[in-house]
Amino acid sequence: MIDDDDAILRSLSMLLEGRGIPVRAYSSAESFLNALATEPPQCVVSDIRMPGMSGIELQQKLKDEGTIPLILITGHGDVTMAVQAIKQGAFDFIEKPLDDERLVDSISQAIESGNRLRSEHRERAALQARVAELSPRQVEVMQLVAEGLSNKEIAHKLGISTRTVENYRAWVMERMGANSLADLVRKVIALTSRA
């Protein structure tokens, strides 16, 4: 929770902790960013207008990380600002005075979304590590298999024997930890989605 108004920080912290949502409160985006490396949050709720770095500027800094949902709150919002914030990746945009239930629901959904994104990120990183162990030819065969080409079609396309394709395909299945063709295709899709 980031807000330069101590009274808002205290009241929202009490509300959220009363609902079982742990809170760390910061009076500026800069102090939050300083703590980010040691205490990554599941969700960030930030005021937009603050001295120093604004909530919109914070959104730009968090955009690269990509797995921390950001809910922006403001007492001075307008439709254009809300649309811009959402287009740039904010999970939600809520105007003050805050509706307690809407805020709690939005935070709960943001935490769930963030957990899913972090899980997908970990899976993609593990798959990328496995792909890095494949030879360029094995990667080529994997991509062609995922496109639905048969061993014979892959052999023709690459100018190698069908038996060689079968060998590459077996290595790819083993190294990617795929137990079926459908599993391999799912893994290739996971590698390319949201990249």
mmCIF file of C-alpha atoms in Angstrom:
data_model
loop_
_atom_site.group_PDB
_atom_site.id
_atom_site.type_symbol
_atom_site.label_atom_id
_atom_site.label_comp_id
_atom_site.label_asym_id
_atom_site.label_seq_id
_atom_site.Cartn_x
_atom_site.Cartn_y
_atom_site.Cartn_z
ATOM 1 C CA MET A 1 0.000 0.000 0.000
ATOM 2 C CA ILE A 2 1.506 3.311 -1.084
ATOM 3 C CA ASP A 3 -0.053 6.666 -0.195
ATOM 4 C CA ASP A 4 1.420 9.924 1.039
ATOM 5 C CA ASP A 5 -1.605 10.420 3.349
ATOM 6 C CA ASP A 6 -0.860 8.687 6.672
ATOM 7 C CA ALA A 7 -4.538 8.611 7.682
ATOM 8 C CA ILE A 8 -5.467 6.720 4.486
ATOM 9 C CA LEU A 9 -2.551 4.316 4.955
ATOM 10 C CA ARG A 10 -3.650 3.558 8.527
ATOM 11 C CA SER A 11 -7.348 3.114 7.728
ATOM 12 C CA LEU A 12 -6.747 0.932 4.652
ATOM 13 C CA SER A 13 -4.145 -1.123 6.498
ATOM 14 C CA MET A 14 -6.653 -1.765 9.298
ATOM 15 C CA LEU A 15 -9.398 -2.661 6.786
ATOM 16 C CA LEU A 16 -7.212 -5.088 4.829
ATOM 17 C CA GLU A 17 -5.544 -6.715 7.820
ATOM 18 C CA GLY A 18 -9.024 -7.164 9.315
ATOM 19 C CA ARG A 19 -9.877 -9.152 6.166
ATOM 20 C CA GLY A 20 -6.782 -11.318 6.490
ATOM 21 C CA ILE A 21 -4.742 -9.486 3.833
ATOM 22 C CA PRO A 22 -1.224 -8.685 5.118
ATOM 23 C CA VAL A 23 -0.165 -5.106 4.433
ATOM 24 C CA ARG A 24 3.117 -3.238 4.207
ATOM 25 C CA ALA A 25 2.589 0.517 4.074
ATOM 26 C CA TYR A 26 4.841 3.033 2.343
ATOM 27 C CA SER A 27 4.501 6.814 2.201
ATOM 28 C CA SER A 28 6.192 7.098 -1.195
ATOM 29 C CA ALA A 29 6.823 5.090 -4.331
ATOM 30 C CA GLU A 30 10.555 5.538 -3.796
ATOM 31 C CA SER A 31 10.472 3.918 -0.339
ATOM 32 C CA PHE A 32 8.418 1.046 -1.783
ATOM 33 C CA LEU A 33 10.935 0.504 -4.613
ATOM 34 C CA ASN A 34 13.814 0.504 -2.111
ATOM 35 C CA ALA A 35 12.120 -2.375 -0.243
ATOM 36 C CA LEU A 36 11.020 -4.238 -3.391
ATOM 37 C CA ALA A 37 14.150 -6.374 -3.801
ATOM 38 C CA THR A 38 13.935 -7.821 -0.287
ATOM 39 C CA GLU A 39 10.150 -7.874 0.121
ATOM 40 C CA PRO A 40 8.360 -8.530 -3.201
ATOM 41 C CA PRO A 41 4.588 -8.098 -2.743
ATOM 42 C CA GLN A 42 1.742 -10.141 -4.190
ATOM 43 C CA CYS A 43 -0.106 -6.953 -5.135
ATOM 44 C CA VAL A 44 0.529 -3.187 -4.979
ATOM 45 C CA VAL A 45 -2.123 -0.582 -4.210
ATOM 46 C CA SER A 46 -0.824 2.906 -4.946
ATOM 47 C CA ASP A 47 -2.203 6.411 -4.961
ATOM 48 C CA ILE A 48 -1.639 8.148 -8.274
ATOM 49 C CA ARG A 49 -0.855 11.664 -7.090
ATOM 50 C CA MET A 50 2.021 11.778 -4.633
ATOM 51 C CA PRO A 51 5.037 14.022 -4.138
ATOM 52 C CA GLY A 52 8.056 12.638 -5.969
ATOM 53 C CA MET A 53 7.238 9.599 -8.100
ATOM 54 C CA SER A 54 3.572 9.316 -9.076
ATOM 55 C CA GLY A 55 1.576 6.095 -9.233
ATOM 56 C CA ILE A 56 1.706 6.254 -13.041
ATOM 57 C CA GLU A 57 5.517 6.560 -12.954
ATOM 58 C CA LEU A 58 5.634 3.634 -10.512
ATOM 59 C CA GLN A 59 3.493 1.655 -12.951
ATOM 60 C CA GLN A 60 6.147 2.174 -15.634
ATOM 61 C CA LYS A 61 8.883 0.926 -13.257
ATOM 62 C CA LEU A 62 6.860 -2.186 -12.330
ATOM 63 C CA LYS A 63 5.875 -2.932 -15.930
ATOM 64 C CA ASP A 64 9.201 -4.638 -16.665
ATOM 65 C CA GLU A 65 8.764 -6.997 -13.713
ATOM 66 C CA GLY A 66 5.364 -7.960 -15.075
ATOM 67 C CA THR A 67 4.150 -10.270 -12.303
ATOM 68 C CA ILE A 68 3.121 -7.737 -9.632
ATOM 69 C CA PRO A 69 -0.456 -6.565 -10.163
ATOM 70 C CA LEU A 70 -0.942 -2.832 -9.537
ATOM 71 C CA ILE A 71 -4.175 -1.235 -8.380
ATOM 72 C CA LEU A 72 -4.177 2.539 -8.739
ATOM 73 C CA ILE A 73 -6.325 4.705 -6.483
ATOM 74 C CA THR A 74 -6.989 8.423 -6.766
ATOM 75 C CA GLY A 75 -9.182 11.219 -5.559
ATOM 76 C CA HIS A 76 -8.623 13.148 -8.780
ATOM 77 C CA GLY A 77 -9.232 10.615 -11.521
ATOM 78 C CA ASP A 78 -10.956 10.938 -14.833
ATOM 79 C CA VAL A 79 -11.951 8.523 -17.568
ATOM 80 C CA THR A 80 -8.900 9.318 -19.709
ATOM 81 C CA MET A 81 -6.533 8.643 -16.801
ATOM 82 C CA ALA A 82 -8.319 5.385 -15.959
ATOM 83 C CA VAL A 83 -8.207 4.151 -19.566
ATOM 84 C CA GLN A 84 -4.513 5.038 -19.853
ATOM 85 C CA ALA A 85 -3.677 3.230 -16.603
ATOM 86 C CA ILE A 86 -5.547 0.064 -17.607
ATOM 87 C CA LYS A 87 -4.053 0.078 -21.127
ATOM 88 C CA GLN A 88 -0.584 0.302 -19.597
ATOM 89 C CA GLY A 89 -1.220 -2.733 -17.413
ATOM 90 C CA ALA A 90 -2.854 -1.573 -14.177
ATOM 91 C CA PHE A 91 -4.991 -4.338 -12.724
ATOM 92 C CA ASP A 92 -7.652 -1.866 -11.554
ATOM 93 C CA PHE A 93 -8.294 1.854 -11.153
ATOM 94 C CA ILE A 94 -10.421 2.899 -8.185
ATOM 95 C CA GLU A 95 -11.540 6.420 -7.291
ATOM 96 C CA LYS A 96 -11.649 7.782 -3.753
ATOM 97 C CA PRO A 97 -13.642 7.683 -1.590
ATOM 98 C CA LEU A 98 -12.941 3.986 -1.832
ATOM 99 C CA ASP A 99 -15.663 1.368 -1.688
ATOM 100 C CA ASP A 100 -14.213 -1.077 0.865
ATOM 101 C CA GLU A 101 -15.766 -4.178 -0.718
ATOM 102 C CA ARG A 102 -14.632 -3.254 -4.215
ATOM 103 C CA LEU A 103 -11.083 -2.644 -2.992
ATOM 104 C CA VAL A 104 -10.934 -5.943 -1.063
ATOM 105 C CA ASP A 105 -12.404 -7.864 -4.039
ATOM 106 C CA SER A 106 -9.986 -6.215 -6.462
ATOM 107 C CA ILE A 107 -6.992 -7.000 -4.248
ATOM 108 C CA SER A 108 -8.104 -10.637 -3.881
ATOM 109 C CA GLN A 109 -8.466 -10.979 -7.658
ATOM 110 C CA ALA A 110 -5.119 -9.229 -8.238
ATOM 111 C CA ILE A 111 -3.342 -11.587 -5.829
ATOM 112 C CA GLU A 112 -4.876 -14.602 -7.596
ATOM 113 C CA SER A 113 -3.876 -13.192 -10.990
ATOM 114 C CA GLY A 114 -0.352 -12.410 -9.778
ATOM 115 C CA ASN A 115 0.085 -15.913 -8.379
ATOM 116 C CA ARG A 116 -0.993 -17.375 -11.723
ATOM 117 C CA LEU A 117 1.383 -15.057 -13.636
ATOM 118 C CA ARG A 118 4.311 -15.934 -11.358
ATOM 119 C CA SER A 119 3.573 -19.642 -11.811
ATOM 120 C CA GLU A 120 3.486 -19.214 -15.599
ATOM 121 C CA HIS A 121 6.721 -17.203 -15.428
ATOM 122 C CA ARG A 122 8.456 -19.963 -13.414
ATOM 123 C CA GLU A 123 7.187 -22.621 -15.841
ATOM 124 C CA ARG A 124 8.376 -20.614 -18.846
ATOM 125 C CA ALA A 125 11.819 -20.073 -17.235
ATOM 126 C CA ALA A 126 12.140 -23.822 -16.556
ATOM 127 C CA LEU A 127 11.141 -24.613 -20.140
ATOM 128 C CA GLN A 128 13.618 -22.065 -21.504
ATOM 129 C CA ALA A 129 16.363 -23.737 -19.479
ATOM 130 C CA ARG A 130 15.407 -27.080 -21.030
ATOM 131 C CA VAL A 131 15.367 -25.603 -24.542
ATOM 132 C CA ALA A 132 18.850 -24.187 -23.913
ATOM 133 C CA GLU A 133 20.063 -27.791 -23.522
ATOM 134 C CA LEU A 134 18.786 -28.728 -26.997
ATOM 135 C CA SER A 135 20.875 -28.456 -30.147
ATOM 136 C CA PRO A 136 19.684 -26.003 -32.823
ATOM 137 C CA ARG A 137 18.496 -28.964 -34.948
ATOM 138 C CA GLN A 138 16.536 -30.413 -32.005
ATOM 139 C CA VAL A 139 14.866 -27.038 -31.470
ATOM 140 C CA GLU A 140 13.999 -26.948 -35.168
ATOM 141 C CA VAL A 141 12.482 -30.446 -34.994
ATOM 142 C CA MET A 142 10.571 -29.532 -31.820
ATOM 143 C CA GLN A 143 9.029 -26.489 -33.503
ATOM 144 C CA LEU A 144 8.044 -28.475 -36.587
ATOM 145 C CA VAL A 145 6.524 -31.246 -34.434
ATOM 146 C CA ALA A 146 4.548 -28.583 -32.541
ATOM 147 C CA GLU A 147 3.314 -27.209 -35.867
ATOM 148 C CA GLY A 148 1.805 -30.634 -36.555
ATOM 149 C CA LEU A 149 4.202 -31.925 -39.186
ATOM 150 C CA SER A 150 4.738 -35.682 -39.386
ATOM 151 C CA ASN A 151 8.195 -37.251 -39.101
ATOM 152 C CA LYS A 152 8.203 -37.806 -42.857
ATOM 153 C CA GLU A 153 7.259 -34.166 -43.561
ATOM 154 C CA ILE A 154 9.944 -32.916 -41.151
ATOM 155 C CA ALA A 155 12.550 -35.195 -42.778
ATOM 156 C CA HIS A 156 11.653 -33.845 -46.222
ATOM 157 C CA LYS A 157 11.673 -30.237 -45.047
ATOM 158 C CA LEU A 158 15.062 -30.567 -43.306
ATOM 159 C CA GLY A 159 16.650 -32.891 -45.876
ATOM 160 C CA ILE A 160 17.372 -35.641 -43.328
ATOM 161 C CA SER A 161 16.147 -39.199 -42.897
ATOM 162 C CA THR A 162 12.922 -40.088 -41.123
ATOM 163 C CA ARG A 163 14.947 -42.210 -38.687
ATOM 164 C CA THR A 164 17.075 -39.165 -37.785
ATOM 165 C CA VAL A 165 13.893 -37.148 -37.163
ATOM 166 C CA GLU A 166 12.630 -39.944 -34.905
ATOM 167 C CA ASN A 167 15.866 -39.795 -32.920
ATOM 168 C CA TYR A 168 15.718 -36.005 -32.594
ATOM 169 C CA ARG A 169 12.082 -36.192 -31.608
ATOM 170 C CA ALA A 170 12.836 -38.786 -28.889
ATOM 171 C CA TRP A 171 15.596 -36.564 -27.487
ATOM 172 C CA VAL A 172 13.310 -33.533 -27.553
ATOM 173 C CA MET A 173 10.525 -35.399 -25.737
ATOM 174 C CA GLU A 174 12.954 -36.599 -23.066
ATOM 175 C CA ARG A 175 14.797 -33.309 -22.540
ATOM 176 C CA MET A 176 11.590 -31.260 -22.488
ATOM 177 C CA GLY A 177 10.026 -33.670 -20.007
ATOM 178 C CA ALA A 178 7.070 -34.216 -22.342
ATOM 179 C CA ASN A 179 5.115 -37.438 -21.843
ATOM 180 C CA SER A 180 3.017 -37.049 -25.012
ATOM 181 C CA LEU A 181 2.813 -35.053 -28.212
ATOM 182 C CA ALA A 182 0.024 -32.942 -26.675
ATOM 183 C CA ASP A 183 2.257 -32.211 -23.665
ATOM 184 C CA LEU A 184 5.112 -31.124 -25.950
ATOM 185 C CA VAL A 185 2.790 -28.839 -27.928
ATOM 186 C CA ARG A 186 1.505 -27.318 -24.669
ATOM 187 C CA LYS A 187 5.094 -26.651 -23.568
ATOM 188 C CA VAL A 188 5.998 -24.997 -26.894
ATOM 189 C CA ILE A 189 2.875 -22.830 -26.624
ATOM 190 C CA ALA A 190 3.822 -21.884 -23.038
ATOM 191 C CA LEU A 191 7.266 -20.862 -24.278
ATOM 192 C CA THR A 192 5.879 -18.567 -26.938
ATOM 193 C CA SER A 193 2.885 -17.112 -25.103
ATOM 194 C CA ARG A 194 3.343 -13.739 -23.387
ATOM 195 C CA ALA A 195 6.938 -13.668 -24.483
#
